[in-house]
Tab-separated table of C-alpha atoms in Angstrom:
chain	number	residue	atom	x	y	z
A	247	MET	CA	-18.780	-29.624	12.985
A	248	PRO	CA	-16.949	-28.986	16.277
A	249	GLY	CA	-13.232	-29.698	16.097
A	250	LYS	CA	-13.111	-29.744	12.298
A	251	GLN	CA	-10.311	-27.597	10.873
A	252	THR	CA	-10.976	-25.188	8.062
A	253	PRO	CA	-8.298	-24.897	5.354
A	254	SER	CA	-7.116	-21.600	6.827
A	255	SER	CA	-6.846	-22.957	10.374
A	256	ALA	CA	-5.014	-26.051	9.145
A	257	HIS	CA	-2.509	-23.814	7.370
A	258	ALA	CA	-2.092	-21.672	10.473
A	259	ALA	CA	-1.353	-24.789	12.498
A	260	ARG	CA	1.591	-25.750	10.264
A	261	PRO	CA	4.837	-25.813	12.249
A	262	LYS	CA	7.136	-22.916	11.429
A	263	VAL	CA	10.375	-23.921	9.724
A	264	GLY	CA	13.730	-22.262	10.260
A	265	LEU	CA	16.637	-22.709	7.848
A	266	VAL	CA	20.118	-22.427	9.362
A	267	LEU	CA	23.023	-21.623	7.034
A	268	GLY	CA	26.394	-22.221	8.649
A	269	SER	CA	29.735	-20.475	8.282
A	270	GLY	CA	32.710	-21.906	6.435
A	271	GLY	CA	34.050	-19.446	3.873
A	272	SER	CA	33.976	-20.470	0.222
A	273	ARG	CA	32.451	-23.831	1.145
A	274	GLY	CA	29.214	-21.890	1.657
A	275	ILE	CA	28.611	-22.008	-2.090
A	276	VAL	CA	26.815	-25.293	-1.315
A	277	HIS	CA	24.067	-23.182	0.276
A	278	ILE	CA	22.974	-22.038	-3.208
A	279	PRO	CA	21.603	-25.336	-4.572
A	280	ILE	CA	20.143	-26.180	-1.182
A	281	LEU	CA	18.180	-22.924	-1.032
A	282	GLU	CA	16.984	-23.338	-4.603
A	283	SER	CA	16.043	-26.992	-4.116
A	284	LEU	CA	14.071	-26.327	-0.948
A	285	ARG	CA	12.061	-23.763	-2.872
A	286	ASP	CA	11.561	-26.021	-5.883
A	287	LEU	CA	10.508	-28.983	-3.742
A	288	GLY	CA	7.974	-26.865	-1.860
A	289	ILE	CA	9.669	-27.239	1.529
A	290	PRO	CA	8.516	-24.272	3.634
A	291	VAL	CA	11.062	-21.818	5.032
A	292	ASP	CA	9.649	-19.234	7.431
A	293	PHE	CA	12.926	-17.906	8.877
A	294	ILE	CA	16.607	-18.007	7.895
A	295	ALA	CA	19.475	-17.672	10.346
A	296	GLY	CA	22.886	-17.228	8.752
A	297	SER	CA	26.434	-16.852	9.993
A	298	SER	CA	29.303	-15.483	7.867
A	299	ILE	CA	28.972	-16.996	4.348
A	300	GLY	CA	25.581	-18.283	5.502
A	301	ALA	CA	24.550	-14.684	6.112
A	302	VAL	CA	25.698	-13.743	2.611
A	303	MET	CA	23.628	-16.475	0.983
A	304	ALA	CA	20.610	-15.761	3.182
A	305	GLY	CA	20.693	-12.084	2.229
A	306	ILE	CA	21.064	-12.712	-1.502
A	307	TYR	CA	18.302	-15.321	-1.412
A	308	ALA	CA	15.939	-12.951	0.390
A	309	ALA	CA	16.799	-10.225	-2.116
A	310	GLY	CA	15.746	-12.540	-4.951
A	311	THR	CA	19.073	-12.619	-6.812
A	312	LEU	CA	20.479	-16.041	-5.916
A	313	GLU	CA	20.151	-17.379	-9.468
A	314	LYS	CA	22.147	-14.412	-10.774
A	315	LEU	CA	24.913	-15.186	-8.267
A	316	ARG	CA	24.955	-18.846	-9.326
A	317	LEU	CA	25.377	-17.891	-12.984
A	318	ASP	CA	28.056	-15.311	-12.203
A	319	LEU	CA	30.066	-17.755	-10.083
A	320	ARG	CA	30.164	-20.245	-12.939
A	321	SER	CA	31.597	-17.644	-15.328
A	322	MET	CA	34.087	-16.009	-12.944
A	323	LYS	CA	37.783	-16.766	-13.369
A	324	ARG	CA	40.538	-16.911	-10.763
A	325	ASP	CA	41.619	-13.318	-11.403
A	326	ASP	CA	38.020	-12.140	-10.971
A	327	PHE	CA	37.992	-13.557	-7.455
A	328	LEU	CA	41.387	-12.118	-6.596
A	329	LYS	CA	40.131	-8.634	-7.482
A	330	LEU	CA	37.601	-8.879	-4.644
A	331	PHE	CA	40.330	-8.687	-1.995
A	332	ASP	CA	41.743	-5.220	-1.379
A	333	PRO	CA	44.834	-4.990	0.874
A	334	ALA	CA	43.948	-2.975	3.975
A	335	LEU	CA	47.469	-1.890	4.970
A	336	SER	CA	46.108	-2.117	8.497
A	337	ARG	CA	47.172	-3.825	11.706
A	338	SER	CA	43.582	-5.034	12.150
A	339	GLY	CA	43.177	-7.178	9.054
A	340	LEU	CA	44.664	-8.216	5.749
A	341	PHE	CA	41.792	-6.946	3.593
A	342	ALA	CA	39.564	-3.875	3.914
A	343	GLY	CA	36.482	-5.611	2.486
A	344	ARG	CA	35.336	-2.681	0.346
A	345	LYS	CA	35.654	-4.593	-2.937
A	346	ALA	CA	33.882	-7.626	-1.511
A	347	MET	CA	30.977	-5.426	-0.436
A	348	ALA	CA	30.879	-3.706	-3.835
A	349	PHE	CA	30.556	-7.180	-5.355
A	350	LEU	CA	27.650	-8.034	-3.034
A	351	ASN	CA	26.028	-4.736	-3.976
A	352	HIS	CA	25.393	-6.253	-7.419
A	353	TYR	CA	22.920	-8.605	-5.735
A	354	ILE	CA	21.695	-6.560	-2.785
A	355	PRO	CA	20.708	-2.892	-3.257
A	356	ARG	CA	22.696	-0.664	-0.902
A	357	GLN	CA	19.701	0.622	1.075
A	358	THR	CA	18.053	-2.792	1.600
A	359	ARG	CA	16.809	-3.191	5.163
A	360	ILE	CA	16.419	-6.562	6.826
A	361	GLU	CA	12.943	-5.820	8.150
A	362	ASP	CA	11.689	-5.049	4.625
A	363	LEU	CA	12.669	-8.440	3.158
A	364	PRO	CA	9.962	-10.979	2.257
A	365	ILE	CA	11.426	-13.537	4.684
A	366	PRO	CA	12.688	-12.793	8.228
A	367	LEU	CA	16.467	-13.076	8.585
A	368	GLY	CA	18.780	-13.402	11.571
A	369	ILE	CA	22.315	-12.291	10.604
A	370	VAL	CA	24.927	-13.368	13.151
A	371	ALA	CA	28.138	-11.505	14.000
A	372	THR	CA	30.401	-11.589	17.078
A	373	ASP	CA	31.095	-8.774	19.524
A	374	TYR	CA	34.876	-8.395	19.693
A	375	ASP	CA	34.918	-7.256	23.321
A	376	SER	CA	32.454	-9.668	24.925
A	377	GLY	CA	32.809	-12.602	22.540
A	378	ARG	CA	29.030	-12.931	22.436
A	379	PRO	CA	26.969	-13.351	19.283
A	380	VAL	CA	25.159	-10.306	17.924
A	381	VAL	CA	22.030	-11.014	15.860
A	382	PHE	CA	20.789	-8.479	13.313
A	383	ARG	CA	17.057	-8.738	12.608
A	384	LYS	CA	16.623	-5.205	11.375
A	385	GLY	CA	18.782	-2.475	9.925
A	386	ASN	CA	20.871	-2.256	6.774
A	387	LEU	CA	21.408	-5.714	5.288
A	388	LEU	CA	24.803	-5.084	3.695
A	389	ASP	CA	26.166	-3.562	6.904
A	390	ALA	CA	25.010	-6.620	8.857
A	391	ILE	CA	26.620	-8.956	6.315
A	392	ARG	CA	29.889	-6.983	6.431
A	393	ALA	CA	30.013	-7.571	10.173
A	394	SER	CA	29.129	-11.240	9.811
A	395	ILE	CA	31.960	-11.979	7.329
A	396	SER	CA	34.722	-10.127	9.203
A	397	ILE	CA	37.064	-13.113	9.540
A	398	PRO	CA	39.615	-12.210	12.248
A	399	GLY	CA	42.981	-11.395	10.737
A	400	ILE	CA	41.582	-11.556	7.205
A	401	PHE	CA	39.016	-8.723	7.069
A	402	THR	CA	39.187	-5.679	9.313
A	403	PRO	CA	36.477	-5.609	12.027
A	404	ALA	CA	33.216	-3.790	11.355
A	405	ARG	CA	32.354	-0.737	13.440
A	406	PHE	CA	28.882	-0.229	14.890
A	407	GLY	CA	29.035	2.839	17.096
A	408	ARG	CA	31.669	2.039	19.701
A	409	ALA	CA	31.352	-1.694	19.138
A	410	LEU	CA	33.696	-3.754	16.987
A	411	LEU	CA	32.171	-6.810	15.341
A	412	VAL	CA	33.922	-9.801	13.813
A	413	ASP	CA	32.863	-12.947	11.971
A	414	GLY	CA	29.685	-14.616	13.184
A	415	GLY	CA	31.357	-18.009	13.014
A	416	VAL	CA	33.607	-17.088	15.951
A	417	ALA	CA	30.716	-17.207	18.434
A	418	ASN	CA	28.012	-19.107	16.550
A	419	PRO	CA	28.949	-20.899	13.311
A	420	LEU	CA	25.658	-22.851	13.085
A	421	PRO	CA	22.971	-20.617	14.661
A	422	ILE	CA	20.214	-23.169	15.260
A	423	ASP	CA	19.320	-21.355	18.476
A	424	VAL	CA	18.781	-18.115	16.543
A	425	ALA	CA	16.275	-19.799	14.216
A	426	GLU	CA	14.440	-21.245	17.213
A	427	ASP	CA	14.402	-17.867	18.949
A	428	MET	CA	12.887	-16.371	15.803
A	429	GLY	CA	9.968	-18.782	16.150
A	430	ALA	CA	10.986	-21.944	14.314
A	431	ASP	CA	9.341	-25.176	15.482
A	432	LEU	CA	11.362	-27.285	13.029
A	433	THR	CA	14.898	-26.558	11.834
A	434	ILE	CA	16.906	-27.506	8.758
A	435	ALA	CA	20.600	-26.931	9.439
A	436	VAL	CA	23.313	-26.808	6.779
A	437	SER	CA	26.690	-27.314	8.426
A	438	LEU	CA	29.932	-26.764	6.533
A	439	HIS	CA	31.928	-28.607	9.178
A	440	PRO	CA	32.072	-32.419	9.211
A	441	ALA	CA	30.073	-34.543	11.626
A	442	MET	CA	31.910	-36.386	14.389
A	443	GLY	CA	33.713	-39.429	13.017
A	444	ARG	CA	34.410	-37.988	9.567
A	445	LEU	CA	37.923	-37.003	10.667
A	446	GLY	CA	38.617	-39.654	13.283
A	447	LEU	CA	37.187	-37.691	16.197
A	448	VAL	CA	36.448	-39.285	19.527
A	449	PRO	CA	34.253	-38.028	22.394
A	450	PHE	CA	35.581	-37.569	25.897
A	451	LYS	CA	34.060	-36.600	29.217
A	452	GLY	CA	34.124	-32.934	30.045
A	453	PRO	CA	32.003	-29.837	30.577
A	454	GLY	CA	29.320	-28.979	28.072
A	455	PRO	CA	25.843	-30.064	26.997
A	456	GLY	CA	25.262	-33.659	28.049
A	457	GLY	CA	28.580	-33.738	29.875
A	458	HIS	CA	30.538	-34.228	26.656
A	459	ARG	CA	32.894	-32.225	24.522
A	460	THR	CA	35.007	-33.477	21.650
A	461	SER	CA	38.657	-33.778	20.833
A	462	ARG	CA	39.877	-33.347	17.303
A	463	ALA	CA	42.246	-35.433	15.228
A	464	SER	CA	44.427	-33.846	12.571
A	465	LEU	CA	42.705	-31.777	9.915
A	466	ARG	CA	44.513	-31.408	6.632
A	467	VAL	CA	45.436	-27.859	5.730
A	468	LEU	CA	46.636	-26.531	2.429
A	469	PRO	CA	50.385	-26.453	1.781
A	470	VAL	CA	51.836	-23.090	2.665
A	471	GLU	CA	52.359	-21.890	-0.884
A	472	LYS	CA	48.902	-23.003	-2.072
A	473	LEU	CA	47.193	-21.354	0.883
A	474	ILE	CA	49.059	-18.093	0.297
A	475	HIS	CA	48.198	-18.165	-3.386
A	476	ASN	CA	44.550	-18.925	-2.715
A	477	LEU	CA	44.314	-15.999	-0.347
A	478	ILE	CA	46.259	-13.315	-2.134
A	479	GLY	CA	47.060	-14.510	-5.658
A	480	SER	CA	50.044	-16.022	-7.376
A	481	ARG	CA	51.542	-13.177	-9.403
A	482	ARG	CA	55.231	-12.856	-8.617
A	483	GLY	CA	57.510	-9.852	-8.608
A	484	GLU	CA	55.081	-7.359	-7.085
A	485	GLY	CA	56.153	-5.970	-3.741
A	486	TRP	CA	55.001	-8.033	-0.795
A	487	MET	CA	54.079	-11.018	-3.025
A	488	LYS	CA	57.723	-11.237	-4.095
A	489	ALA	CA	58.810	-11.067	-0.470
A	490	ALA	CA	56.282	-13.773	0.412
A	491	ASP	CA	57.630	-16.043	-2.329
A	492	GLN	CA	61.204	-15.542	-1.138
A	493	TRP	CA	60.086	-16.337	2.399
A	494	LEU	CA	58.341	-19.480	1.185
A	495	ASP	CA	61.524	-20.632	-0.558
A	496	GLU	CA	63.370	-20.330	2.721
A	497	ARG	CA	60.654	-22.258	4.547
A	498	ARG	CA	60.695	-25.047	1.961
A	499	ALA	CA	64.449	-25.399	2.355
A	500	ALA	CA	64.107	-25.536	6.136
A	501	ALA	CA	61.304	-28.102	5.845
A	502	LYS	CA	63.783	-30.607	4.431
A	503	LYS	CA	65.551	-30.594	7.787
A	504	ARG	CA	62.620	-30.284	10.162
A	505	ARG	CA	58.915	-29.505	10.208
A	506	PRO	CA	58.496	-25.752	9.738
A	507	LEU	CA	56.333	-23.643	11.984
A	508	PRO	CA	52.974	-22.716	10.434
A	509	ASN	CA	52.744	-19.299	8.833
A	510	LEU	CA	50.258	-16.591	9.719
A	511	PHE	CA	47.687	-17.676	7.151
A	512	GLU	CA	47.793	-21.308	8.244
A	513	ILE	CA	47.406	-20.293	11.882
A	514	VAL	CA	44.425	-18.024	11.188
A	515	ALA	CA	42.628	-20.518	8.958
A	516	ARG	CA	43.276	-23.548	11.155
A	517	THR	CA	42.461	-21.797	14.434
A	518	ILE	CA	39.148	-20.502	13.141
A	519	ASP	CA	38.326	-23.888	11.628
A	520	ILE	CA	39.017	-25.689	14.921
A	521	MET	CA	37.020	-23.130	16.874
A	522	GLU	CA	34.037	-23.270	14.522
A	523	TYR	CA	34.167	-27.050	14.392
A	524	THR	CA	33.986	-27.471	18.160
A	525	GLU	CA	31.295	-24.789	18.505
A	526	THR	CA	29.271	-26.537	15.814
A	527	LEU	CA	29.439	-29.857	17.670
A	528	LEU	CA	28.301	-28.202	20.881
A	529	MET	CA	25.365	-26.577	19.089
A	530	LEU	CA	24.349	-29.864	17.486
A	531	ALA	CA	24.493	-31.573	20.883
A	532	SER	CA	22.386	-28.941	22.640
A	533	ARG	CA	20.007	-27.975	19.798
A	534	PRO	CA	19.781	-30.943	17.387
A	535	PRO	CA	18.031	-29.839	14.170
A	536	THR	CA	15.083	-31.622	12.627
A	537	VAL	CA	17.187	-32.312	9.531
A	538	LEU	CA	20.966	-31.889	9.256
A	539	ILE	CA	22.797	-31.494	5.962
A	540	ASP	CA	26.563	-31.531	6.459
A	541	PHE	CA	29.746	-31.651	4.408
A	542	ASN	CA	33.425	-32.538	4.672
A	543	PHE	CA	35.649	-30.268	2.577
A	544	PRO	CA	38.842	-29.739	4.630
A	545	GLU	CA	40.948	-29.399	1.488
A	546	ILE	CA	39.120	-26.287	0.267
A	547	GLY	CA	40.596	-23.000	1.491
A	548	THR	CA	38.473	-20.470	3.337
A	549	LEU	CA	38.747	-17.931	0.513
A	550	ASP	CA	39.187	-20.327	-2.407
A	551	PHE	CA	36.097	-19.460	-4.434
A	552	THR	CA	37.577	-21.028	-7.572
A	553	MET	CA	35.921	-24.357	-6.625
A	554	SER	CA	32.398	-23.046	-7.217
A	555	ALA	CA	31.428	-25.586	-9.903
A	556	PHE	CA	32.431	-28.491	-7.657
A	557	LEU	CA	30.669	-27.022	-4.628
A	558	LEU	CA	27.450	-26.341	-6.528
A	559	GLU	CA	27.398	-29.967	-7.628
A	560	GLU	CA	28.153	-31.284	-4.133
A	561	GLY	CA	25.450	-29.105	-2.608
A	562	GLN	CA	22.889	-30.569	-5.007
A	563	LYS	CA	24.024	-34.122	-4.239
A	564	ALA	CA	23.723	-33.510	-0.495
A	565	PHE	CA	20.223	-32.105	-0.893
A	566	ASN	CA	19.116	-35.018	-3.053
A	567	ALA	CA	20.304	-37.426	-0.372
A	568	LYS	CA	18.044	-35.682	2.151
A	569	LYS	CA	14.903	-35.251	0.016
A	570	ILE	CA	12.909	-38.069	1.554
A	571	GLU	CA	13.884	-37.099	5.102
A	572	LEU	CA	12.965	-33.464	4.452
A	573	VAL	CA	9.526	-34.328	3.110
A	574	GLU	CA	8.839	-36.812	5.908
A	575	LYS	CA	10.038	-34.625	8.792
A	576	VAL	CA	9.272	-31.133	7.518
A	577	GLY	CA	6.683	-31.593	4.772
A	578	ARG	CA	5.650	-29.449	1.880
A	579	SER	CA	3.728	-26.219	2.151
A	580	ARG	CA	2.355	-26.354	-1.383
A	581	PRO	CA	2.015	-28.713	-4.354
A	582	VAL	CA	5.056	-28.856	-6.593
A	583	LEU	CA	4.574	-28.549	-10.355
A	584	ASN	CA	7.078	-29.630	-12.987
A	585	SER	CA	9.322	-31.139	-10.329
A	586	SER	CA	10.942	-34.536	-10.395
A	587	PRO	CA	9.588	-36.995	-7.821
A	588	VAL	CA	11.371	-37.483	-4.538
A	589	ARG	CA	13.781	-40.389	-4.752
């Protein structure tokens, strides 16, 4: 009968779905239960665009080892995480990143190429010289991830020929546009930065999409000593850690008289957080996703992976809260067996 769709043509007409995994350091552990739950619920994902920790989770998911990572995170202790950060002794960054990449190699074979994965990925980094996003859609997956996680001041930049690449979150922390450019008709975005209003933010007139930008109220940061310890460990008496502790004692004494200036780690973490937050709001204003899943974890440090159990639980809660919206706006691509009903 003219106009009647066959099963194959109906399937071909299904809108393509892009999943967007945002940057945000250790908070990106919430991506794990969201990825697993989308799969279990039968929500289609045709493309994944990831920035920084979002790129890490996208790559591990595509490699088929996300469940192994989840189990390993639950068993890892504080010292296990600290061993992943190797001092670079460089002017370009605190850590060299070699140990972090060796850890990721447990989940992604070294020669894995992006174009050979079962799902198309867009891995986002930032060109140091131009400030523009660089999107990897082919080439070595681990090399692309190393570029995407190169947090300025924390990890040394990644070299690609003559180019220097830094963290994808600098230019594009929530790459909805990348997913759309890859062919997505519908987008599911997972933002690790809070929506406007969560932190007392107010809009004001200014340049940008829709004639609006945003101003930002205060965002809590970790106390100096806790932030230092989260980043580089808490063992005393060993070289520069001893010097750091002595310096902190001096700062605490000075704080009794007046507010101390922020230290290097506070400045790096807060500056990147502010930058990614404002860029995320601009992206959401110009490219609103079909479904947005967002979080508000300002108290969790960028490199504090010791909160994995909490973050896994929060990621599942956030997904559960969006189940009905996901099914209604995105739909399922297949029947789901042995799955609890949508609530």
